[in-house]
Coordinates of N, CA, C and O and ligand atoms in Angstrom, one line a residue:
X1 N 6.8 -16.5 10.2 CA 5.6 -15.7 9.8 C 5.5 -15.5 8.2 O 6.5 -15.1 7.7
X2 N 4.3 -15.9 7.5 CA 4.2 -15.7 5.9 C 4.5 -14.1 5.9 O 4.6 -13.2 6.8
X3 N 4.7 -13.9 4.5 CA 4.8 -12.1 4.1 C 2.8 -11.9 3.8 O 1.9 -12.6 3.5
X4 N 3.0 -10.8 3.9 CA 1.2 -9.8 4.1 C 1.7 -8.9 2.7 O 2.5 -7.9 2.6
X5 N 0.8 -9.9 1.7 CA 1.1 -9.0 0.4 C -0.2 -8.2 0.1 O -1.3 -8.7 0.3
X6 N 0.0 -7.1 -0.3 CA -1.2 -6.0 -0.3 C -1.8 -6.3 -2.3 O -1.0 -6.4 -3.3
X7 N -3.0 -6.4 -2.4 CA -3.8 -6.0 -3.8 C -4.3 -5.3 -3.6 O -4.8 -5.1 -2.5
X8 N -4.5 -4.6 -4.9 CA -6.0 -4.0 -5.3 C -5.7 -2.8 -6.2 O -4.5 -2.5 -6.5
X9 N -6.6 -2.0 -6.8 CA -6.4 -1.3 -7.9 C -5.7 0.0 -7.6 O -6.0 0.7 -6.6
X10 N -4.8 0.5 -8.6 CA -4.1 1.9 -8.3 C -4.7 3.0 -7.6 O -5.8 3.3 -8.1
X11 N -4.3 3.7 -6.5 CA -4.6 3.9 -5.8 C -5.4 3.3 -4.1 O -6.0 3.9 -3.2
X12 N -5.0 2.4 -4.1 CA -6.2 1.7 -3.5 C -5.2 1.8 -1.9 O -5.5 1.0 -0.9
X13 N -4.2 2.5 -1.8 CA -3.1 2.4 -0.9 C -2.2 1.2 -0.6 O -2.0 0.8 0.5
X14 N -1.5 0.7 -1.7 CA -1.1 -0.4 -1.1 C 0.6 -0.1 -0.5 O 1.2 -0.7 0.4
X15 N 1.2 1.2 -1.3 CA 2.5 1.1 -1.3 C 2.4 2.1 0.7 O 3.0 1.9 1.8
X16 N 1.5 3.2 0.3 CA 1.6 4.0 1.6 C 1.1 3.0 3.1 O 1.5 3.3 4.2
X17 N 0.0 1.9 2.8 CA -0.3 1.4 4.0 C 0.7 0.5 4.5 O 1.1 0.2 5.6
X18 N 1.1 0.0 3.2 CA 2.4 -1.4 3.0 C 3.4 -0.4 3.9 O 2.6 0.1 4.7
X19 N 4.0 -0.2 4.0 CA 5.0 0.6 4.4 C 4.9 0.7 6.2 O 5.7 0.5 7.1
X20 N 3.3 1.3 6.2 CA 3.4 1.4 8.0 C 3.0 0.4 8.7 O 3.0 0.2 9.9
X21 N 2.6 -0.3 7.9 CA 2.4 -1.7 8.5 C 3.5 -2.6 9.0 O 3.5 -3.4 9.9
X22 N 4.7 -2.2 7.4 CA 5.7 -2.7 7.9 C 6.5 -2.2 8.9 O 7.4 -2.8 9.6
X23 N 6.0 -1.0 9.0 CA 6.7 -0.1 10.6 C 6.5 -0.4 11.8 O 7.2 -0.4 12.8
X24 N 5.2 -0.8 11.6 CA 4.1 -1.2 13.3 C 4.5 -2.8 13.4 O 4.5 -3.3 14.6
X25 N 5.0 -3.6 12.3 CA 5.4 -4.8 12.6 C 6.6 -5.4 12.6 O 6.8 -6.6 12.7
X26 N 7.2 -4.5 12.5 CA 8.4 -4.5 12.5 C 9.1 -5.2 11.2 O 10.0 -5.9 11.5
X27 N 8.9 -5.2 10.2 CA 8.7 -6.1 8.7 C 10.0 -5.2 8.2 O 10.6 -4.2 8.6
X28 N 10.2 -6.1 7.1 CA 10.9 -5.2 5.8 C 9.8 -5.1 4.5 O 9.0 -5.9 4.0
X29 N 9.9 -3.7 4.1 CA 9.1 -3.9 3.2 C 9.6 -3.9 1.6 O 10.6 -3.4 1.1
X30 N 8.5 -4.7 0.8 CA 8.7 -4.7 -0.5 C 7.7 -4.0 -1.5 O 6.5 -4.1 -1.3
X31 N 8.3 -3.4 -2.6 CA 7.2 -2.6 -3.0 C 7.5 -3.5 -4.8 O 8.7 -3.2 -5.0
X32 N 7.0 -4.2 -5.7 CA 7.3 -4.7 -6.6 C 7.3 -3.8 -7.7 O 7.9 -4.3 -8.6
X33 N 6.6 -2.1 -8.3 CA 6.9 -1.6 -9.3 C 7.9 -1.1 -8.8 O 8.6 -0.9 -9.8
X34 N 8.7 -0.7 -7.7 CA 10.1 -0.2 -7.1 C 11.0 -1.2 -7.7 O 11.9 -0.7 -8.3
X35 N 11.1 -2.4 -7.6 CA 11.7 -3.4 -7.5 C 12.3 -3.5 -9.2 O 13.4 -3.5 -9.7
X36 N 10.8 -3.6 -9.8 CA 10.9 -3.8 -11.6 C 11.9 -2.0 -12.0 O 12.6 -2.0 -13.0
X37 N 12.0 -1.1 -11.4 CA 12.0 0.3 -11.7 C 13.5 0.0 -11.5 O 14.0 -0.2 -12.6
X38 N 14.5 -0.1 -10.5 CA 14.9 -0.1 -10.1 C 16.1 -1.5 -10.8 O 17.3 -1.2 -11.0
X39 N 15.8 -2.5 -11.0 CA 16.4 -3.2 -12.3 C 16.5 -2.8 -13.3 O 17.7 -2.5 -13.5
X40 N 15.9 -2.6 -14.1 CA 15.6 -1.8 -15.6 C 16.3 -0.3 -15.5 O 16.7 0.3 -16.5
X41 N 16.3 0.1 -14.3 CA 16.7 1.3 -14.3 C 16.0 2.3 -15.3 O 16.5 3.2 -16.0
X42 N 14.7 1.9 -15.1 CA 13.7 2.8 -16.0 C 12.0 3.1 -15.5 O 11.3 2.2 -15.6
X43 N 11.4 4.4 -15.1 CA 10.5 4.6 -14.7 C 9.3 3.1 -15.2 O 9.7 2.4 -16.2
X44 N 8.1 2.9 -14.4 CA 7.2 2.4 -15.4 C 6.5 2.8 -16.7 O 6.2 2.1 -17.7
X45 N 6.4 4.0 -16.4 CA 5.8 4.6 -17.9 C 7.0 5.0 -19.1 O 6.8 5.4 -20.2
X46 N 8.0 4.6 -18.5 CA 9.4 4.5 -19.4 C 8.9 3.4 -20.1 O 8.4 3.4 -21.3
X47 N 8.9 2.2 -19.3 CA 9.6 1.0 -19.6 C 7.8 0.5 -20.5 O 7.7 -0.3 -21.4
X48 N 6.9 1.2 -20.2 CA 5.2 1.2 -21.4 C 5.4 2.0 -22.1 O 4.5 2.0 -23.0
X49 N 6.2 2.9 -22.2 CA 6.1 3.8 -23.2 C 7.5 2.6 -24.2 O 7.3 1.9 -25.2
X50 N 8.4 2.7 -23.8 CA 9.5 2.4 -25.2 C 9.6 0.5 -25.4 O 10.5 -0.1 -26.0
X51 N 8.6 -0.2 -24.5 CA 8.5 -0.7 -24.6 C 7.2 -2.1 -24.6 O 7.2 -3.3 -25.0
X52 N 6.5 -1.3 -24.2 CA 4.7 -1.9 -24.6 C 4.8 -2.5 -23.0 O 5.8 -2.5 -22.3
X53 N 3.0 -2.9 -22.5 CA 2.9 -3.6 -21.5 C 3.2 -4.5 -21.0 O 3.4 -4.8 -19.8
X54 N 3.2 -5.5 -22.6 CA 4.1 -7.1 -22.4 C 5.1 -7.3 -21.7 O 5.2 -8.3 -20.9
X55 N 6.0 -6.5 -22.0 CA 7.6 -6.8 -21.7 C 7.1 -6.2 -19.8 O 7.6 -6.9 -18.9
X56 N 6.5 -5.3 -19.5 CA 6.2 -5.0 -18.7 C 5.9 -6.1 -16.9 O 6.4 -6.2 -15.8
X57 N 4.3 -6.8 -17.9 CA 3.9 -7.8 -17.2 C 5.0 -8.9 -17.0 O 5.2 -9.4 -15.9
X58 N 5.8 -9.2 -18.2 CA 7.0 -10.0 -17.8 C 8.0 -9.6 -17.1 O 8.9 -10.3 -17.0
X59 N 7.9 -8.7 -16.7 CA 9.4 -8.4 -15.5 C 8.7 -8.3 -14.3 O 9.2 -8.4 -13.2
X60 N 7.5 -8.1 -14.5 CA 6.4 -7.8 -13.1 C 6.4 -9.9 -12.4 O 6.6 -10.4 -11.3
X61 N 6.0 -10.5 -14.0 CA 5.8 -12.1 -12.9 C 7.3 -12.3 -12.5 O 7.7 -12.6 -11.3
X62 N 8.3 -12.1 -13.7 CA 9.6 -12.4 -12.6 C 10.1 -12.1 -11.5 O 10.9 -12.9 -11.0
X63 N 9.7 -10.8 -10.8 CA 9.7 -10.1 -9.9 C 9.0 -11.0 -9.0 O 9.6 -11.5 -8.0
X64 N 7.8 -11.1 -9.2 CA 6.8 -11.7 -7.8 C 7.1 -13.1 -7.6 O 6.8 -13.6 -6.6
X65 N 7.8 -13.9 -8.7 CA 8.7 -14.9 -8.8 C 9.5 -15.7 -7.2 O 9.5 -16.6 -6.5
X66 N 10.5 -14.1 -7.6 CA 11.4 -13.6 -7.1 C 11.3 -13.9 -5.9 O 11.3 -15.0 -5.3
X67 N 10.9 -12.4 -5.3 CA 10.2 -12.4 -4.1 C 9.0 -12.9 -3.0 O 8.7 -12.5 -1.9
X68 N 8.3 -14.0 -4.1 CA 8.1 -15.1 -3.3 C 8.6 -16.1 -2.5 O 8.0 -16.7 -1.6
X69 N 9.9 -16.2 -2.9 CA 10.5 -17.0 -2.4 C 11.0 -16.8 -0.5 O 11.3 -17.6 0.4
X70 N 10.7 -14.9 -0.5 CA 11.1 -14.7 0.6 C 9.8 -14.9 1.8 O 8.6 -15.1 1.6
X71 N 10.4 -14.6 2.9 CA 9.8 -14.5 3.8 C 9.7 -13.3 5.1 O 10.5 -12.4 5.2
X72 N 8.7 -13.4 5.8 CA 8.3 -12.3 6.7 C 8.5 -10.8 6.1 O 9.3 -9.9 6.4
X73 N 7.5 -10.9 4.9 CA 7.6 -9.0 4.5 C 6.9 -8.8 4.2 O 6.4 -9.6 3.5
X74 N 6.3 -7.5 4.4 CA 5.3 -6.5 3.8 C 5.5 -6.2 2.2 O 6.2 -5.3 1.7
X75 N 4.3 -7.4 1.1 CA 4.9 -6.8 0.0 C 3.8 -6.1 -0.8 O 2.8 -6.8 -0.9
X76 N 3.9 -4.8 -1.3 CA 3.0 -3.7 -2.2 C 3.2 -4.8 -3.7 O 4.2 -5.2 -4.2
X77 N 2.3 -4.9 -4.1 CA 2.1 -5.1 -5.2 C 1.8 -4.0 -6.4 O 1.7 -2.8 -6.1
X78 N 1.7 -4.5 -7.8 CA 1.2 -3.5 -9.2 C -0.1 -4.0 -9.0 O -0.3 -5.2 -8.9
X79 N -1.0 -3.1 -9.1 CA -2.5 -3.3 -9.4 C -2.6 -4.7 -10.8 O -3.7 -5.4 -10.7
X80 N -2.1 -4.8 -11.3 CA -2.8 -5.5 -12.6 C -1.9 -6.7 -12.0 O -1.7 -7.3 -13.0
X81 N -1.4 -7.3 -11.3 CA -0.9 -8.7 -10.7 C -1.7 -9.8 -11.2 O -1.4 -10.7 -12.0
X82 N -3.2 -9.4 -10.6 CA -4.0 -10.3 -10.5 C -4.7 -10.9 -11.6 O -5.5 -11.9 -11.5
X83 N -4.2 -10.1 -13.2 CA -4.5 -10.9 -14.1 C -3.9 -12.4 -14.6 O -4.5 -13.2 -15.3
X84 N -2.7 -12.4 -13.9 CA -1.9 -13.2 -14.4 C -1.9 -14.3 -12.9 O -1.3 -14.2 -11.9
X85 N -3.0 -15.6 -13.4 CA -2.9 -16.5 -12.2 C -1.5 -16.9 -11.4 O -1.1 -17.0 -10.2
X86 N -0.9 -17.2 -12.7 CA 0.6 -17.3 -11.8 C 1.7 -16.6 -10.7 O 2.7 -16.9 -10.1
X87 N 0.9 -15.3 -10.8 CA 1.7 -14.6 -10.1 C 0.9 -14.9 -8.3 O 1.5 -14.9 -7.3
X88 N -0.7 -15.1 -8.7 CA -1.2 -15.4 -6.8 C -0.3 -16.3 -6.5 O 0.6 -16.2 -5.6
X89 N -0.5 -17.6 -7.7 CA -0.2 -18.9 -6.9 C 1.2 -18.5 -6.4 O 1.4 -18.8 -5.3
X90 N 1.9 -18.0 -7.0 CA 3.5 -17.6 -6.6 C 4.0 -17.2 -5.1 O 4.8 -17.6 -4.3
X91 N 2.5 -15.7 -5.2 CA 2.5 -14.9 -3.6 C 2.2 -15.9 -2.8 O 2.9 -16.1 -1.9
X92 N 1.2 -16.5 -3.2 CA 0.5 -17.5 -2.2 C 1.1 -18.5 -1.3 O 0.6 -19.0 -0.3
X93 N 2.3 -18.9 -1.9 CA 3.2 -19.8 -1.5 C 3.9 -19.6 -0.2 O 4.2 -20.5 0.5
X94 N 4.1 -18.0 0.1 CA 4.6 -17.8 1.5 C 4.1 -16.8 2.0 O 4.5 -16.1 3.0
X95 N 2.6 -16.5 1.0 CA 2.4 -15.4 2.0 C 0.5 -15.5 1.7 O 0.0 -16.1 0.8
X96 N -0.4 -14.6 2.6 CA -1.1 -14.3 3.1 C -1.9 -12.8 2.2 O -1.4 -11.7 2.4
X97 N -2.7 -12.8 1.6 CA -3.4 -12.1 0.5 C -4.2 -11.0 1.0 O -5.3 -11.4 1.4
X98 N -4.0 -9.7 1.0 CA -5.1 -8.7 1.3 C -5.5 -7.8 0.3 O -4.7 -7.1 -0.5
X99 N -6.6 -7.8 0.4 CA -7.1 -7.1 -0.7 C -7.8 -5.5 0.0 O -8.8 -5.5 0.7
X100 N -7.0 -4.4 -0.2 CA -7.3 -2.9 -0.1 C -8.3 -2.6 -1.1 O -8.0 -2.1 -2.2
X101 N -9.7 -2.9 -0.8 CA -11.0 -2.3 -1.5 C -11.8 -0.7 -1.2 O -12.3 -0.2 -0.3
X102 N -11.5 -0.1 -2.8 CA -12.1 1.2 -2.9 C -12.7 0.8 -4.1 O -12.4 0.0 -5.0
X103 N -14.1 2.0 -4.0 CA -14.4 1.7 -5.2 C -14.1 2.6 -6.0 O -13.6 3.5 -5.4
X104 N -14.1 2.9 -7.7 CA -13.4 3.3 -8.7 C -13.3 5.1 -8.7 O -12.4 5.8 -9.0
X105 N -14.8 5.3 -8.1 CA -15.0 6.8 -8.0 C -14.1 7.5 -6.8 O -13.5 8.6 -6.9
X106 N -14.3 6.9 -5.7 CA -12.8 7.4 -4.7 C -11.6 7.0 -5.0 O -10.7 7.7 -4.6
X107 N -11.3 6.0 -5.7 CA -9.7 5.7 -6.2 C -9.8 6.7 -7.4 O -8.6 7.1 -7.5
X108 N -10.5 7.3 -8.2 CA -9.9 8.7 -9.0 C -10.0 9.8 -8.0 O -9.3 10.8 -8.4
X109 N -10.3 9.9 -7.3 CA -10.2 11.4 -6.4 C -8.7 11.3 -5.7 O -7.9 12.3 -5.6
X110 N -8.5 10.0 -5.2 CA -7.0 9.9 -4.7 C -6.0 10.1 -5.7 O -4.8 10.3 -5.4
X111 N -6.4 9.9 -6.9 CA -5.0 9.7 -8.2 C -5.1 10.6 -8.9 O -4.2 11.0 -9.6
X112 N -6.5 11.4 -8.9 CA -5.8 12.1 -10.3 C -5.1 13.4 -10.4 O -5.1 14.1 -9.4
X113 N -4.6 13.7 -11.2 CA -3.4 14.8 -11.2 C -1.8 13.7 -11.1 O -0.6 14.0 -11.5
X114 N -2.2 12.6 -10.4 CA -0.8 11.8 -10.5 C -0.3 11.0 -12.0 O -1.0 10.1 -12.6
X115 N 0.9 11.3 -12.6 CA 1.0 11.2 -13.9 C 1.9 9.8 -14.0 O 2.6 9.4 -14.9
X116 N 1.6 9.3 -12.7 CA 2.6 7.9 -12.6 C 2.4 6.7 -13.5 O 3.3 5.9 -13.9
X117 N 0.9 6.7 -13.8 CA 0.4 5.6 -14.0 C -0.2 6.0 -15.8 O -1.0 6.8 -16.2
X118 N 0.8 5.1 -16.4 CA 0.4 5.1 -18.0 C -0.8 4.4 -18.1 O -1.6 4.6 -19.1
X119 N -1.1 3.5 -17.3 CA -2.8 2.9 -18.1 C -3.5 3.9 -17.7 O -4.7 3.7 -18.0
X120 N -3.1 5.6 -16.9 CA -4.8 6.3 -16.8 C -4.3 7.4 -17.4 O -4.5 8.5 -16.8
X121 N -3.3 7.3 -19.1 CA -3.2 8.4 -19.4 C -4.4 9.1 -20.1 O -4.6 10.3 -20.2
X122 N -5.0 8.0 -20.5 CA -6.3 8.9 -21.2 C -7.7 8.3 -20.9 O -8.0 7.1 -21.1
X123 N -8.5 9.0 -20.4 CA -9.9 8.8 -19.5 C -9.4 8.0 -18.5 O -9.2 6.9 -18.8
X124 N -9.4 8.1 -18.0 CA -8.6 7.7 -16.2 C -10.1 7.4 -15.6 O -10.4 6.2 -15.2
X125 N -10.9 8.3 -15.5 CA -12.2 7.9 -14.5 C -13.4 6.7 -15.2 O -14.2 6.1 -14.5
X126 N -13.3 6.5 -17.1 CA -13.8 5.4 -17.4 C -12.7 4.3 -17.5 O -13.1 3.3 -17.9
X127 N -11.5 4.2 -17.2 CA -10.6 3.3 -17.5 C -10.6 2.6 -15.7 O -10.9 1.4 -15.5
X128 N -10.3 3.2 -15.0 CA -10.5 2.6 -13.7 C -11.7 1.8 -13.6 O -11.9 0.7 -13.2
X129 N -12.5 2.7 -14.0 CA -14.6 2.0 -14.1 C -14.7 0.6 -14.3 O -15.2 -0.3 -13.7
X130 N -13.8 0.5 -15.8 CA -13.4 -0.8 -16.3 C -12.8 -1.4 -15.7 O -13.2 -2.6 -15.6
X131 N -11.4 -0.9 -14.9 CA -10.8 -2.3 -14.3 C -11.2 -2.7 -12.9 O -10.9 -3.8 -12.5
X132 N -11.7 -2.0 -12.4 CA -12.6 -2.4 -11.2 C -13.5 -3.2 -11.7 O -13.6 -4.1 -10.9
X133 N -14.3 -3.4 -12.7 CA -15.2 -4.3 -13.2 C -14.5 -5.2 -13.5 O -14.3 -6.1 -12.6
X134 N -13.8 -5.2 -14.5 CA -12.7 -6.4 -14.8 C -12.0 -7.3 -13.3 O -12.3 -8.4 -13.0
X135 N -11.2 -6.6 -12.7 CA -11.0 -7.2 -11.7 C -11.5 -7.3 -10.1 O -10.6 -7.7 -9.3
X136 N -12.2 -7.1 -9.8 CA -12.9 -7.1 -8.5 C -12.9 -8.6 -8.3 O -12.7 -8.8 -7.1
X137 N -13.1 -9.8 -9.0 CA -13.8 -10.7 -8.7 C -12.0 -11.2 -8.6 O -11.7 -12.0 -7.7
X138 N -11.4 -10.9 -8.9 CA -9.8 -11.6 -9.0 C -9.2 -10.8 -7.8 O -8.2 -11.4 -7.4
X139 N -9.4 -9.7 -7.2 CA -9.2 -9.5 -6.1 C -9.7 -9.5 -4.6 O -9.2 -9.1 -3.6
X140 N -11.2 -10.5 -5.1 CA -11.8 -10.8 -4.2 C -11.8 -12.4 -3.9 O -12.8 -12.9 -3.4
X141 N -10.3 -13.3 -4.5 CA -9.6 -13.9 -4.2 C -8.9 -13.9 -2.9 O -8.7 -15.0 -2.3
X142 N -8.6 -12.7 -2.3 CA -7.7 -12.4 -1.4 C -8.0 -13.5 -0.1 O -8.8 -14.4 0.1
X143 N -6.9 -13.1 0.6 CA -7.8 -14.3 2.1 C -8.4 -13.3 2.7 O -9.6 -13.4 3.2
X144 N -7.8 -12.0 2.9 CA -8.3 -11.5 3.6 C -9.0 -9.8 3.1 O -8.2 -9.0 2.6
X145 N -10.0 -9.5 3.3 CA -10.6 -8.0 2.2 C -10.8 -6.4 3.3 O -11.7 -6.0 4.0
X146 N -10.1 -6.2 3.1 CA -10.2 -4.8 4.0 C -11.0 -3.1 2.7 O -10.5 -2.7 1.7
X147 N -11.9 -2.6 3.2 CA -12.3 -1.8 2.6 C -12.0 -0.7 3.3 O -12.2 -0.6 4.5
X148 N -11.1 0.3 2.4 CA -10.5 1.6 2.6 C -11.2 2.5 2.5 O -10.7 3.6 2.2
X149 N -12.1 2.5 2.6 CA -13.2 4.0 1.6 C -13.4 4.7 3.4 O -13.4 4.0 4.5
X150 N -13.4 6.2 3.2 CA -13.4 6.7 4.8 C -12.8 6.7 5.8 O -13.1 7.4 6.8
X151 N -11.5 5.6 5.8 CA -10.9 5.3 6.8 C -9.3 6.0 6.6 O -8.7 6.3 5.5
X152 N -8.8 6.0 8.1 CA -7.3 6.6 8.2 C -6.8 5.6 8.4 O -7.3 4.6 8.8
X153 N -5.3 5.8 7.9 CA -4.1 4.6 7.7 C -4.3 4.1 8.6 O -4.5 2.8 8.5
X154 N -4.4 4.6 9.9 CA -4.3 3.8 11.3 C -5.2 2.6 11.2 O -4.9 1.5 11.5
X155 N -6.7 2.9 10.7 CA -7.7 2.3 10.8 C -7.3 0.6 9.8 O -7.3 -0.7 10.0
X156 N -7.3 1.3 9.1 CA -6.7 0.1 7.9 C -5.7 -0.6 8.1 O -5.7 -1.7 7.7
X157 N -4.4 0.0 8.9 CA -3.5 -1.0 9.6 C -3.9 -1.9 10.7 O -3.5 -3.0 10.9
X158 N -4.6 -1.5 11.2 CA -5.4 -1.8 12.9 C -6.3 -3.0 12.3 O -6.4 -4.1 12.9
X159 N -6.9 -2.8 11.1 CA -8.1 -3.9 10.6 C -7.6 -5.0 9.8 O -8.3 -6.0 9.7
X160 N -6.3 -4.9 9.1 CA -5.4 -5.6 8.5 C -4.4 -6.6 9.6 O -4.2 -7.8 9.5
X161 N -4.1 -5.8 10.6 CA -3.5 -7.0 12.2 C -4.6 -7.9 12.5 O -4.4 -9.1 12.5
X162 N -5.9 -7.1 12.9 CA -6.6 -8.3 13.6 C -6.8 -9.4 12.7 O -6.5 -10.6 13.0
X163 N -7.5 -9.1 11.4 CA -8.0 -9.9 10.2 C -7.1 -11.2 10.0 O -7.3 -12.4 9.8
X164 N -5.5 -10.2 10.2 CA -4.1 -11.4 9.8 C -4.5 -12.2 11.2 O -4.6 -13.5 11.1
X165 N -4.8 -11.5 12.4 CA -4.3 -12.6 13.4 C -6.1 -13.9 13.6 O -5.9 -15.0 14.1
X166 N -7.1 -13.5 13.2 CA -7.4 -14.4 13.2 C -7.6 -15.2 11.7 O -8.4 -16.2 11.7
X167 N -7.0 -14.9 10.6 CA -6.9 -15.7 9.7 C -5.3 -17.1 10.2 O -4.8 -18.3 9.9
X168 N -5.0 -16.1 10.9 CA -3.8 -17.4 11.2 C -3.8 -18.1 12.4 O -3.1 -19.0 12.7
X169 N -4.9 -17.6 13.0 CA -5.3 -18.6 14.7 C -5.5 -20.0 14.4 O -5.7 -20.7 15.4
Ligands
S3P1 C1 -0.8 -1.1 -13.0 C2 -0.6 -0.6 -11.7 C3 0.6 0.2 -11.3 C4 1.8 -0.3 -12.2 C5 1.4 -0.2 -13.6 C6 0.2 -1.1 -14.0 C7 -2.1 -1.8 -13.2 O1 0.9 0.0 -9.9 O2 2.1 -1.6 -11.8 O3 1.2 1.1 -13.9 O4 -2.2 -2.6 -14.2 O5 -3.1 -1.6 -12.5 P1 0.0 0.6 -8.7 O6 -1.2 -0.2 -8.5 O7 0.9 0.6 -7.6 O8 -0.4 2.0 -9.2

């Protein structure tokens, strides 16, 4: 079975749905800012703060690198993946693409007050605005598009199985 790698922009549920999906399917899961955090042994907003976004993105494609190579897992992606074409073709190789669609004004009601995320240290509700504009069209690459807005995990796990099983019939 390919790995079911989750996109889409912060907030957008990838690490919380990633997770029970990998529960309901019995998966291992992978979460890739865990993964980069966890090497470095330094928060993300550590590793943007004493060290710029660059070095950032580069530990992010090495990472997806990485764990493309594996197989059968649930992997959470960083929202900004999808700038860097190398990193789809990378996922793409053994795995199956879903795109977690909210749009920008409910992905700030889910995040804010959360101080995780250094690209929404300042204007968070025009900076999301933007990258939802910026990327939408790069995560509507996905194979498969699940829209989150209104819906409970269950729902979005439940719409994410069938979608997988007839994208792979
Ligand atoms: C980023 C999203 C974050 C994290 C980093 C940059 C982005 O991950 O990788 O702060 O560029 O959208 P989440 O999407 O899991 O919040």
């Amino acid at each position: 079975m390919k790995n079911i790698v989750l996109i889409g922009l912060m907030g957008s549920g990838k690490t919380t749905i990633g997770k029970l999906l990998a529960q309901k399917l019995g998966l291992n899961f992978i979460d890739t800012d865990s993964i980069i955090e966890k090497e470095a042994n330094k928060t993300i907003n550590e590793i943007f703060e004493n060290y710029g976004e660059e070095l950032f993105r580069k530990l992010e494609s090495n990472t997806i690198k990485e764990i493309s190579k594996r197989e059968e897992k649930v992997i959470s992606t960083g929202g900004g993946i999808v700038e860097n074409p190398e990193n789809m073709q990378n996922l793409r190789k053994n795995g199956i693409i879903v795109y977690l669609e909210a749009g920008p004004k409910e992905l700030y009601e889910r995040i804010k007050g959360d101080n995780n995320r250094p690209l929404l240290k300042n204007n968070p509700k025009d900076t999301l605005k933007n990258l939802f504009e910026k990327r939408s069209p790069l995560y509507k690459q996905a194979d498969i598009i699940v829209n989150t807005e209104h819906k409970e995990s269950y729902e979005i796990i439940n719409e994410i199985i069938e979608k997988y099983k007839n994208y792979a019939k």
